Coordinates of C-alpha atoms in Angstrom, one line a residue:
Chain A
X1 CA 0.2 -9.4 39.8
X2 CA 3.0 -11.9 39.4
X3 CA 6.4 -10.8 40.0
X4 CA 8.2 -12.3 37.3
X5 CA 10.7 -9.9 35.1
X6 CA 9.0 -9.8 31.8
X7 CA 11.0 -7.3 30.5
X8 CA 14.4 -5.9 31.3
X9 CA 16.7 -3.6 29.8
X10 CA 19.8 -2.3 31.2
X11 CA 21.8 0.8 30.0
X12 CA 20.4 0.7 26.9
X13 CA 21.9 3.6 24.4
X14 CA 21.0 4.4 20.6
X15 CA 22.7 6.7 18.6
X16 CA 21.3 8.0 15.0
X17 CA 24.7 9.4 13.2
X18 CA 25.6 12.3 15.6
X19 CA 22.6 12.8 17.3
X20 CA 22.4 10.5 21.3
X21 CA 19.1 9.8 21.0
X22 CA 18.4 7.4 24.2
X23 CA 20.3 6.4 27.2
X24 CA 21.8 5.2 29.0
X25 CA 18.3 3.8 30.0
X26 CA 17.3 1.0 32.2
X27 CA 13.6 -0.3 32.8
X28 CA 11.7 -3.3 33.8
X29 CA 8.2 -4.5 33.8
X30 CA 6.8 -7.6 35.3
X31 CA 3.9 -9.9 33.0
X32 CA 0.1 -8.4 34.2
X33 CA 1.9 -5.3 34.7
X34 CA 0.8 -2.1 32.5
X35 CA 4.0 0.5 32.8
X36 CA 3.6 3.4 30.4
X37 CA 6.5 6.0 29.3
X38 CA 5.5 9.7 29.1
X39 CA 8.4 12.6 27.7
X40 CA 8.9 15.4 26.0
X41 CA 8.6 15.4 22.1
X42 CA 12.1 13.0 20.4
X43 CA 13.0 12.1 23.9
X44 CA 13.5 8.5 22.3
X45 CA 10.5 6.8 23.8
X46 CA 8.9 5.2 20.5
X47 CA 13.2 4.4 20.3
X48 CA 13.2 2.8 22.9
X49 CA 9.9 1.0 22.4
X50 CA 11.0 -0.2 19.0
X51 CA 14.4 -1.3 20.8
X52 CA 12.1 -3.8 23.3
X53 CA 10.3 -4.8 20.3
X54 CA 13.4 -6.1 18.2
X55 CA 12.3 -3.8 15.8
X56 CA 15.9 -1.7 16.2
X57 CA 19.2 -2.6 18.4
X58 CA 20.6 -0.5 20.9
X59 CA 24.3 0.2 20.4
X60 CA 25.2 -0.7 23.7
X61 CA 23.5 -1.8 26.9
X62 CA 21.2 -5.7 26.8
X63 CA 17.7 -6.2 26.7
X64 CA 15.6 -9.4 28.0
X65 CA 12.0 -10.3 27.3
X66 CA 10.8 -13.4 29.3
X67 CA 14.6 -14.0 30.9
X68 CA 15.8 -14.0 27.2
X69 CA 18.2 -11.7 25.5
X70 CA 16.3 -9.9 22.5
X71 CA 18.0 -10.6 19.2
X72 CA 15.0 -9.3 17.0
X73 CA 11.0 -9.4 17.0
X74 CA 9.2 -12.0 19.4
X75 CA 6.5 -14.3 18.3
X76 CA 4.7 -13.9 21.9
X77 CA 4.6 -9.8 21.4
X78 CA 2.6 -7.4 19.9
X79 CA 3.3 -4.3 18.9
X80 CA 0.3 -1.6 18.3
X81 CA 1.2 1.4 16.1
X82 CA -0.1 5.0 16.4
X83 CA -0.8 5.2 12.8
X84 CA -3.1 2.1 12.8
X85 CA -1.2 -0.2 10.7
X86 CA -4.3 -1.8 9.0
X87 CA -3.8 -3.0 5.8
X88 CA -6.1 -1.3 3.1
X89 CA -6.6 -4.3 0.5
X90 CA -7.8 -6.6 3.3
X91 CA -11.3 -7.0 5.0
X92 CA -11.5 -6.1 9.0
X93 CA -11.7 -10.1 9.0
X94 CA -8.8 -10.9 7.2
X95 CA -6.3 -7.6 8.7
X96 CA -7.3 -9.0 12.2
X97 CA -6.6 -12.8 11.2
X98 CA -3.1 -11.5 9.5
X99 CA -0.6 -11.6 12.8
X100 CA -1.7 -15.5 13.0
X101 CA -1.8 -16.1 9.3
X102 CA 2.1 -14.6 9.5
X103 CA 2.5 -17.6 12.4
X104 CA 1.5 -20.3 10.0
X105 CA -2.5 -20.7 11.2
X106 CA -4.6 -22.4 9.3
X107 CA -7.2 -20.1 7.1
X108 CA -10.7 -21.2 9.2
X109 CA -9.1 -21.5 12.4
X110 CA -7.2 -17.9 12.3
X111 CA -10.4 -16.6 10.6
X112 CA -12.5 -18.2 13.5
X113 CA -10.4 -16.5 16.2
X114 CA -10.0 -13.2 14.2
X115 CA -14.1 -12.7 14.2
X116 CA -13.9 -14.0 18.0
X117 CA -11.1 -11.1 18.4
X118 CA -13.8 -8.8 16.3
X119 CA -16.5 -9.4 18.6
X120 CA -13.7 -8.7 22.2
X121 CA -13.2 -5.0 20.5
X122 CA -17.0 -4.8 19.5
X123 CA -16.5 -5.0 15.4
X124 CA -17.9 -8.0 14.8
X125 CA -20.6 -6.4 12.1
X126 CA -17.8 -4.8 10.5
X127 CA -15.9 -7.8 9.4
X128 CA -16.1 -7.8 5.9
X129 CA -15.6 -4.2 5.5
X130 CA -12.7 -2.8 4.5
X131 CA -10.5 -0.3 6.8
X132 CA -11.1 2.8 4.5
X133 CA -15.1 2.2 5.6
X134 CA -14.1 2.5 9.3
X135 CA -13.5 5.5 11.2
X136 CA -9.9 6.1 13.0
X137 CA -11.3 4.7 16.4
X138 CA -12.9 1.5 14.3
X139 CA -9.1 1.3 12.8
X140 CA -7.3 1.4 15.9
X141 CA -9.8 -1.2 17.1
X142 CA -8.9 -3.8 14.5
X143 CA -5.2 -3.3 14.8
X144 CA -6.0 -3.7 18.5
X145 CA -7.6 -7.0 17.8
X146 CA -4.7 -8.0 15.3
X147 CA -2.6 -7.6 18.5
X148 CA -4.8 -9.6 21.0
X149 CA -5.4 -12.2 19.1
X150 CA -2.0 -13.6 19.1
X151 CA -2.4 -14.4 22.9
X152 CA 0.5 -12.0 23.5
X153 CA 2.2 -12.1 26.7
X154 CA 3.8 -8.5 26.1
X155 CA 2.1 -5.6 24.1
X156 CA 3.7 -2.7 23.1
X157 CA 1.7 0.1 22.2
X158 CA 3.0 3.4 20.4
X159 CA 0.8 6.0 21.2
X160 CA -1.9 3.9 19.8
X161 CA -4.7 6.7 20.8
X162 CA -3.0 9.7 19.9
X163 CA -4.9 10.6 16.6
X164 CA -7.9 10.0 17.8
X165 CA -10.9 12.5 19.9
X166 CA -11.1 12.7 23.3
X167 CA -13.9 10.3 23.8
X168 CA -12.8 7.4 21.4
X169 CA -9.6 7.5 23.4
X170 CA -11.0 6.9 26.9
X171 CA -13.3 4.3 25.7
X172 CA -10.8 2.9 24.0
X173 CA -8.7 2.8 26.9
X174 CA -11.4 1.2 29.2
X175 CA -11.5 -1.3 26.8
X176 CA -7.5 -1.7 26.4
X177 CA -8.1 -2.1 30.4
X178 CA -10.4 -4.6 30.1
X179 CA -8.4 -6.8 28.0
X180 CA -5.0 -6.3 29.7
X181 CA -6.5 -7.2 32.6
X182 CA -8.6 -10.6 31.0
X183 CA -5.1 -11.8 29.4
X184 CA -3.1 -10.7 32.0
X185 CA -0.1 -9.9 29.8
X186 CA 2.8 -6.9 30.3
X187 CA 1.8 -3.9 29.0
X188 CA 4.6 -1.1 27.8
X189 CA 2.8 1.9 26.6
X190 CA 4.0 5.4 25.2
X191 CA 1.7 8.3 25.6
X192 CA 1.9 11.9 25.4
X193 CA -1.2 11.9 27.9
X194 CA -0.4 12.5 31.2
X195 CA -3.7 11.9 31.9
X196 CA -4.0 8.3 29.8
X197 CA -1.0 7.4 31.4
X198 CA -2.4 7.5 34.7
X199 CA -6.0 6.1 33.9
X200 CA -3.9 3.0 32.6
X201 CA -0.6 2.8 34.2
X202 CA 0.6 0.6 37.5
X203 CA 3.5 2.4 37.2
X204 CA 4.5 5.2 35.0
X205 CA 8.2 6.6 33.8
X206 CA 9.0 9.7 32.9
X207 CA 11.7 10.2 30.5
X208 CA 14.1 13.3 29.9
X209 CA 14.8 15.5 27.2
X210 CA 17.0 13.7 24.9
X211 CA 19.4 12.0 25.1
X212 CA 16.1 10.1 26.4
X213 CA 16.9 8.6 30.3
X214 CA 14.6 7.8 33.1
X215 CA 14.2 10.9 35.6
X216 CA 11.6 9.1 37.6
X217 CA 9.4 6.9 38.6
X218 CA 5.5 7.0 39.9
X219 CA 3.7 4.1 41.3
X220 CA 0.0 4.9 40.2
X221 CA -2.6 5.2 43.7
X222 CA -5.3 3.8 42.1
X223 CA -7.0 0.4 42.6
X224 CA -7.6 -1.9 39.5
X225 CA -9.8 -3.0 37.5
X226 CA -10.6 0.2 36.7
X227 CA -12.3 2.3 34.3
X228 CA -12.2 6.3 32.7
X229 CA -14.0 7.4 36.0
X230 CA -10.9 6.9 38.0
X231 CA -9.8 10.0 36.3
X232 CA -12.2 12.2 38.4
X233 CA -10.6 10.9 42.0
X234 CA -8.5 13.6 44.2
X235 CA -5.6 10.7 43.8
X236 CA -5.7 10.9 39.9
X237 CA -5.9 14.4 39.4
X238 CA -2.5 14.7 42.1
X239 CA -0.7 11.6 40.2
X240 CA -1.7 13.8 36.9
X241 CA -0.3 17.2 39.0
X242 CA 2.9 15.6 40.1
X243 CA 3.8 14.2 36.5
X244 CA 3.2 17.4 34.7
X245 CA 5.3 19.3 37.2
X246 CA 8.2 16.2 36.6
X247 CA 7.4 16.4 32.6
X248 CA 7.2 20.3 32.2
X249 CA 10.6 20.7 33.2
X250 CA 11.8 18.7 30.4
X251 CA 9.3 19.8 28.0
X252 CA 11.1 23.2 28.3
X253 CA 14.6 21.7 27.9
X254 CA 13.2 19.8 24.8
X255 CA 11.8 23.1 23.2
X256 CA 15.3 24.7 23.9
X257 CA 16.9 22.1 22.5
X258 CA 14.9 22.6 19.4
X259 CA 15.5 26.6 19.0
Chain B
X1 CA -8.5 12.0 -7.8
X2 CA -12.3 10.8 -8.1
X3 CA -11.0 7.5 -9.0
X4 CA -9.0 6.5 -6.3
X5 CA -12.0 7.6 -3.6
X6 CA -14.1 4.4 -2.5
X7 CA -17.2 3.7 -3.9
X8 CA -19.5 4.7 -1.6
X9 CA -17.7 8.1 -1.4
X10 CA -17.6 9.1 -4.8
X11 CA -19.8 11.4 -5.5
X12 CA -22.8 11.5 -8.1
X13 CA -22.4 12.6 -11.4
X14 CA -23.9 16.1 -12.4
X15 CA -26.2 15.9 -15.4
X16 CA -26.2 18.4 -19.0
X17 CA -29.9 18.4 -20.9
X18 CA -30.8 15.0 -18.3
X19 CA -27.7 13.2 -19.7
X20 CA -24.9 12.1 -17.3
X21 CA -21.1 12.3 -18.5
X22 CA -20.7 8.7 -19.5
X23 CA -24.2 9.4 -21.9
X24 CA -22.0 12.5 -23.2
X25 CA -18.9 10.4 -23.9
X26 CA -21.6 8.3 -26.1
X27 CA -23.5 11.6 -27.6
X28 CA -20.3 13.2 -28.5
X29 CA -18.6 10.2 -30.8
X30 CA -21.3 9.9 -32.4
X31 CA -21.3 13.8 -33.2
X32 CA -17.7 13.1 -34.2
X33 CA -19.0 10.5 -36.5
X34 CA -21.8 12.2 -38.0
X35 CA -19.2 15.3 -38.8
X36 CA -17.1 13.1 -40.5
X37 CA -19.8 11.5 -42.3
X38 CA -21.0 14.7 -44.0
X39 CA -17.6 16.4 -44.2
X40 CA -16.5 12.8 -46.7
X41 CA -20.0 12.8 -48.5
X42 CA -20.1 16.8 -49.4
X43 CA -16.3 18.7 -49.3
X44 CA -14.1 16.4 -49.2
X45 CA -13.6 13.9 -52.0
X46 CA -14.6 10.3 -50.6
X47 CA -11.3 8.6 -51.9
X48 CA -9.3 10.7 -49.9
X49 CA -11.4 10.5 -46.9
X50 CA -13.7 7.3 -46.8
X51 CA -17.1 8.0 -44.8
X52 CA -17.6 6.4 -41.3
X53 CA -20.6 4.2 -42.8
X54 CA -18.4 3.3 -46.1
X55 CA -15.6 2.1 -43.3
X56 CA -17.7 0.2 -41.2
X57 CA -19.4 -1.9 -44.3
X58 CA -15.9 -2.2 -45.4
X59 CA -14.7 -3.7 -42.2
X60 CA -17.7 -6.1 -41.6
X61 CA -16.5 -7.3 -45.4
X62 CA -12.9 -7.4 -44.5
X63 CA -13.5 -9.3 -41.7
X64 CA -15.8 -12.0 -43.4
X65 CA -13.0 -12.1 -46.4
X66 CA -11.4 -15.8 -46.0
X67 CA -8.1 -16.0 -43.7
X68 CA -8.4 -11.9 -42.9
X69 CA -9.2 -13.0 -39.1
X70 CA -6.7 -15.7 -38.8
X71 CA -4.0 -14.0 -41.3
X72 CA -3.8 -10.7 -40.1
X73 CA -6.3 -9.8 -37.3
X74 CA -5.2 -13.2 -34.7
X75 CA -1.6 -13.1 -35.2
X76 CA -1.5 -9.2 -34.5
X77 CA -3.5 -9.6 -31.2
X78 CA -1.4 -12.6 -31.0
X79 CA 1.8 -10.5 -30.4
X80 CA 0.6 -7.6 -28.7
X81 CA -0.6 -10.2 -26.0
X82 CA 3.1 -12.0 -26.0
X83 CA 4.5 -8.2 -25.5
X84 CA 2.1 -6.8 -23.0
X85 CA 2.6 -10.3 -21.0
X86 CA 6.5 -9.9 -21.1
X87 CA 6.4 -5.9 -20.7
X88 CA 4.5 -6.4 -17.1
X89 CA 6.8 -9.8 -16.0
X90 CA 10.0 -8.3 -16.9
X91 CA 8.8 -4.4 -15.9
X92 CA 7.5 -5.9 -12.5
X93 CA 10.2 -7.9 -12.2
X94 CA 12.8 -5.2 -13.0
X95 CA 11.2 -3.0 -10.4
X96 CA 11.5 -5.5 -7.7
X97 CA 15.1 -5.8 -8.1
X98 CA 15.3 -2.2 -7.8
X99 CA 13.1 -1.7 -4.6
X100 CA 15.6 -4.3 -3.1
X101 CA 18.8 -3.1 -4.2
X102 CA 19.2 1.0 -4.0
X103 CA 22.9 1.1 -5.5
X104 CA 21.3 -1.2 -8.7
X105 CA 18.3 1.5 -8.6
X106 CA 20.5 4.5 -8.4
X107 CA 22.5 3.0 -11.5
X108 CA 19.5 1.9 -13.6
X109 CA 17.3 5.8 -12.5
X110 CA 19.3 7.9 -15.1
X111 CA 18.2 5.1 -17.9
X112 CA 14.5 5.1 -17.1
X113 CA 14.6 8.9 -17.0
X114 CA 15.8 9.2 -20.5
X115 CA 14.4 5.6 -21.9
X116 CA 11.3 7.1 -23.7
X117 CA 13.8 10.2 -25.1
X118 CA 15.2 7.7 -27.7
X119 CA 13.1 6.5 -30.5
X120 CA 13.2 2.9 -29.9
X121 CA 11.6 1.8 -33.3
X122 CA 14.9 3.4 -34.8
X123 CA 16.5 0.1 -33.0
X124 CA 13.9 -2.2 -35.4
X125 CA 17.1 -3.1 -38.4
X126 CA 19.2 -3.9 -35.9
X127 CA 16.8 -6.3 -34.7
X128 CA 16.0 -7.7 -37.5
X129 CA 19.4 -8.2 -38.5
X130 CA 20.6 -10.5 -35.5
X131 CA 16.5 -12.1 -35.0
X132 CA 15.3 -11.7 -38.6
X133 CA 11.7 -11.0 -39.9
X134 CA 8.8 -12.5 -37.9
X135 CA 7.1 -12.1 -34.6
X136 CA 10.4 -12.3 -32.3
X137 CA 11.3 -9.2 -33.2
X138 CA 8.2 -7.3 -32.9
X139 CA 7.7 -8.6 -29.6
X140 CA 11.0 -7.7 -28.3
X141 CA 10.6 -4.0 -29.8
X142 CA 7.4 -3.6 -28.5
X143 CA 7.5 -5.4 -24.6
X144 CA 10.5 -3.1 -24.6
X145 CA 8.8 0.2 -25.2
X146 CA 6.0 -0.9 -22.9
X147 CA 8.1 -2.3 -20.2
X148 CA 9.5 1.1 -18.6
X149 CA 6.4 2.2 -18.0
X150 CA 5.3 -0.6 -15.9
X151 CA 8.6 -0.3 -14.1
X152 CA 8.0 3.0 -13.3
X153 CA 4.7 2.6 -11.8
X154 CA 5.6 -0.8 -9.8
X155 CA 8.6 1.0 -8.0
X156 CA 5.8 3.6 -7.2
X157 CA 3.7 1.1 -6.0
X158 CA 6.8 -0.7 -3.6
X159 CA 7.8 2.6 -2.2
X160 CA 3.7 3.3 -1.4
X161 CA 4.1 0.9 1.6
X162 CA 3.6 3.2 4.4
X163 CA 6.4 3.2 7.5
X164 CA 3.8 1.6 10.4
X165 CA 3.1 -1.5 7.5
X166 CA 6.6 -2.3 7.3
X167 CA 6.7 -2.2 11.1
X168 CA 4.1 -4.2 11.1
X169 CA 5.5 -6.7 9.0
X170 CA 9.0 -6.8 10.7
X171 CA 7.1 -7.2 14.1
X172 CA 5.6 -10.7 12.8
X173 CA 8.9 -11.7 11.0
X174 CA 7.8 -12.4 7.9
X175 CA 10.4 -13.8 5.4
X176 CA 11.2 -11.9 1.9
X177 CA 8.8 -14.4 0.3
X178 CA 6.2 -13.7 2.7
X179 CA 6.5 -10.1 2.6
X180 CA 6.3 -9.9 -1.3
X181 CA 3.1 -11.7 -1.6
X182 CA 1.6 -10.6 2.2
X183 CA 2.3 -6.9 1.8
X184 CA 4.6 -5.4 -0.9
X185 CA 2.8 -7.0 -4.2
X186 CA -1.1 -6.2 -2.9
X187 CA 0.0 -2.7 -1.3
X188 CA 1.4 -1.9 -4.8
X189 CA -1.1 -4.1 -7.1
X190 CA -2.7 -0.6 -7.5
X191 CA 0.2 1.2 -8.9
X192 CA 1.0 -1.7 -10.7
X193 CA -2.5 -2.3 -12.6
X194 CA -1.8 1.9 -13.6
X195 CA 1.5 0.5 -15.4
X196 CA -0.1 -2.7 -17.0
X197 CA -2.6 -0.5 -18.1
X198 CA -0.6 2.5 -19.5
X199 CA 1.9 -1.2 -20.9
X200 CA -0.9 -2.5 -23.0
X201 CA -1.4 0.4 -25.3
X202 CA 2.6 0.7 -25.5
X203 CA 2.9 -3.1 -26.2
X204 CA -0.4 -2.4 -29.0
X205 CA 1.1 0.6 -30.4
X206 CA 4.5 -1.3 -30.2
X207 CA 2.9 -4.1 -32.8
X208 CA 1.2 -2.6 -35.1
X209 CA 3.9 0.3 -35.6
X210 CA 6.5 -2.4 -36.3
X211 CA 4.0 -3.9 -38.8
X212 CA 3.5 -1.0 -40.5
X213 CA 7.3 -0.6 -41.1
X214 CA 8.3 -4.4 -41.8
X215 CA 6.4 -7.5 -41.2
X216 CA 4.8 -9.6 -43.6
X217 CA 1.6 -9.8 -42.1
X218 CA -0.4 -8.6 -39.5
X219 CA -3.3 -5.8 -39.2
X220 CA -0.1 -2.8 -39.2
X221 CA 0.8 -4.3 -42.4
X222 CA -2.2 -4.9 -43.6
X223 CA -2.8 -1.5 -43.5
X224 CA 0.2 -0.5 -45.1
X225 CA 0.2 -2.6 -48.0
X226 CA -3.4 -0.8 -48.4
X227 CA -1.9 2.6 -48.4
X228 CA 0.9 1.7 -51.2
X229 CA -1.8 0.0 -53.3
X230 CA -4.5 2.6 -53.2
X231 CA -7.0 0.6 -51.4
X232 CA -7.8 3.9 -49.4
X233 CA -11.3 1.9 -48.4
X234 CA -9.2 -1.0 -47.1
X235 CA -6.6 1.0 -45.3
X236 CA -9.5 3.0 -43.7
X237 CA -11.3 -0.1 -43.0
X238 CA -7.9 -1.3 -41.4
X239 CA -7.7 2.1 -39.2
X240 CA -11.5 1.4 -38.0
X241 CA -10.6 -1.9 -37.0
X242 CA -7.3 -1.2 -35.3
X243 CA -9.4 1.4 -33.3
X244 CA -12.1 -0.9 -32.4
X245 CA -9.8 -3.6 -31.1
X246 CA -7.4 -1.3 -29.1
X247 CA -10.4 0.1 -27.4
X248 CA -12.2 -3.3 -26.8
X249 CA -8.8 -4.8 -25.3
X250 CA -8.6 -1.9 -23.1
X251 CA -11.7 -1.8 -21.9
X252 CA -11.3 -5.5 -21.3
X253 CA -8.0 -5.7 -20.2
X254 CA -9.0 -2.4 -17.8
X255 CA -11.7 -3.8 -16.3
X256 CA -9.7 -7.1 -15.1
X257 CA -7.2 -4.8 -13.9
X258 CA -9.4 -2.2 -11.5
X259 CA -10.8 -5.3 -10.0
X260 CA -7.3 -5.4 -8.7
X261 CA -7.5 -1.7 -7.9
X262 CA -8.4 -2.1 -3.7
X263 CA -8.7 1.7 -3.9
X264 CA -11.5 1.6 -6.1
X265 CA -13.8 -0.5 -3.3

């Protein structure tokens, strides 16, 4: 794992009208490395994800990606969506070939890497379908696709499992594994999984009620590559026991927050 | 609802007697048709009400009469294709700069709302007073009653983009330019084809109303100038026609448009 900052954010605050939604909130991730975020419900980590992605600006505090200062969305990033962000009127082929279509790509050669992309996530007989014929998991695949294709050095994923069952979303995550660990790229992840965050995660970061800050910090015990099986070790299921005991406290302050 | 489901998840129609629904739709006009036939030929006197078969023979003989097509049928499809064209440009167009401007959107709602309260053909003299008798008017008058329509459906269709596209879109910085013809235009062609659709039989009842109150020629007139003469035969050879062409340029015009309908795949 190479050492180099990929991302760093210090202090970073967001405010919507009256309501402090995030920060102040400092984090870093190095390139190869796959840090997730877990929190209570509106603790400001999709925020704060957004924020990294120059898809919102904080209010106060600075953000670099690659030694840069963020002014808005990067080229080299991709950003996977819960929801999956496919785009109905396209085929699998053609929503997969769209992030390098957006960069300027000529049509065969972005069409050429899309269906080599297809094949990475294991839809390449689905290409010329469209995403309404796919099921949630096939959907999330694609969008994954649409991500990896680019070459990213960061992704950014938004809960990208969370609609899906509980078997789609560990094989999706040995395959996000896989991947991650062929490109090599930095990894920021949101779950509500403990457990997801700690089959994937180097290091995981556990955020408080809001105003959303960073209340700790857990270097994951578990060689990689890895794979779902992990998740049956003694050292999983303590990493797993430790963060719900960190999370639960906050969960509860959340829920008050709420009534 | 049917409609929008894909293809291959629509189900199969039931059947009545071993007919399916679109058999029916066939069965029942021509039930209509033979009621009418015998309703003309025994109760009611066939001047007033000219049978089906009468109409039809009529219309073939209208439409092989000498300079019928090119006087009156051509240049009334003529304008109803000049207002449906500018009905969906300006309506699409109008809608755009709403979607991107809110304030201009909140100023133009209350207009839209009430647009289709006020009888627009009432606004016909007025037309003809500054733009005089001929085709101008009639297409002005008529895009303009078909036009809202489309409007309303294309700002549908813009606000249909859901939150995780736009995302999307803003993740990949795509220019305004880029976004109108990558995402907004095909996430809203659907909406859009509804409006065009719903835009052609404004724009076709547009026409051939305004002929029937003013023009000089044209299959609206046509069928006026029947009426005032007592050519019930003619006018009801007219009606026939005007019938038979709005349908055929619907289904036409429809079918074009659901291949733009992604839903419908």
């Amino acid at each position: 794992m190479s050492a180099q900052p990929l991302i760093r954010s210090h202090d970073v605050t967001r405010r919507f009208g009256a309501v402090e939604a995030l920060g102040p909130l400092s984090l870093h991730g190095a390139r190869g490395e796959f840090v997730s975020i877990v929190g209570p419900s509106g603790c400001g980590k999709s925020t704060m994800l957004e924020i990294v992605g120059g898809l919102q600006r904080p209010d106060s505090g600075s953000v670099f990606v690659a030694g840069v200062p963020l002014e808005g969305p990067r080229d080299e990033t991709a950003i996977v969506f819960q929801d999956s962000a496919t785009l109905p009127w396209r085929t699998v082929l053609d929503n997969v070939a769209f992030s390098l279509e957006a960069r300027g790509v000529a049509r065969d050669e972005r069409r050429d890497i899309a269906r080599r992309g297809l094949e990475t996530v294991g839809l390449a007989a689905f290409a010329a379908h469209y995403p309404a014929q796919l099921s949630g998991g096939m959907r999330q695949r694609v969008a994954l696709a649409r991500a990896l294709v680019t070459e990213p050095d960061l992704i950014l994923a938004d809960e990208p499992f969370g609609a899906l069952d509980e078997q789609t979303r560990l094989l999706m995550s040995d395959e996000l594994l896989a991947v991650v660990d062929r490109l090599g790229c930095g990894v920021l992840f949101i779950t509500h999984s403990i457990q997801e965050a700690v089959l994937l995660s180097d290091r995981i970061l556990v955020m408080s009620a809001r105003p959303g800050r960073i209340v700790d910090e857990i270097t994951v015990p578990l060689e990689r590559p890895r794979t779902s099986e992990v998740l049956s070790s003694t050292a999983a299921a303590e990493c797993v026991s430790r963060i719900w005991a960190l999370i639960r406290r906050e969960a509860q302050v959340a829920m008050q927050g709420a009534s | 609802m049917t409609a929008a489901l894909p293809r291959y998840a629509r189900p199969r129609p039931d059947r009545l007697l071993g007919l399916t629904p679109a058999v029916w739709t066939g069965v029942l006009a021509v039930l209509a048709l033979a009621a009418l036939e015998v309703l003309a030929r025994t109760v009611v006197d066939p001047i007033d009400l000219v049978p089906p078969t009468t109409m039809v023979v009529r219309t073939a003989e209208l439409l092989g009469t000498a300079g019928f097509v090119t006087g009156q049928v051509l240049p009334s499809l003529g304008l109803i294709a000049a207002a449906f064209a500018l009905a969906g440009v300006a309506g699409v167009g109008l809608a755009y700069t709403m979607w991107r401007s809110p304030w201009w959107r909140l100023a133009l709602q209350p207009y839209l709302n009430v647009y289709y309260a006020i009888p627009i053909f009432a606004v016909y003299p007025i037309l003809v007073v500054l733009l005089g008798t001929g085709g101008v008017p009639i297409v002005l008058l008529s895009a303009a009653f078909g036009a809202v329509v489309v409007v309303t459906n294309s700002l549908l269709g813009f606000d249909s983009v859901p939150e995780p596209v736009r995302k999307l879109a803003r993740s990949r910085n795509l220019g305004t330019r880029r976004y109108l013809t990558a995402i907004l235009l095909p996430a809203a062609l659907p909406d859009i084809a509804s409006g065009l659709r719903l835009g052609l039989v404004y724009a076709t009842i547009g026409v051939l109303a305004t002929e029937f109150i003013l023009s000089t020629r044209g299959l609206g007139h046509e069928i006026a100038d029947a009426y005032h003469t007592f050519r019930t035969a003619d006018m009801y050879a007219g009606i026939l026609l005007i019938c038979l062409l709005a349908l055929a340029l619907n289904i036409a015009v429809g079918a074009v448009l659901d291949r733009l309908d992604w839903r419908r795949r």
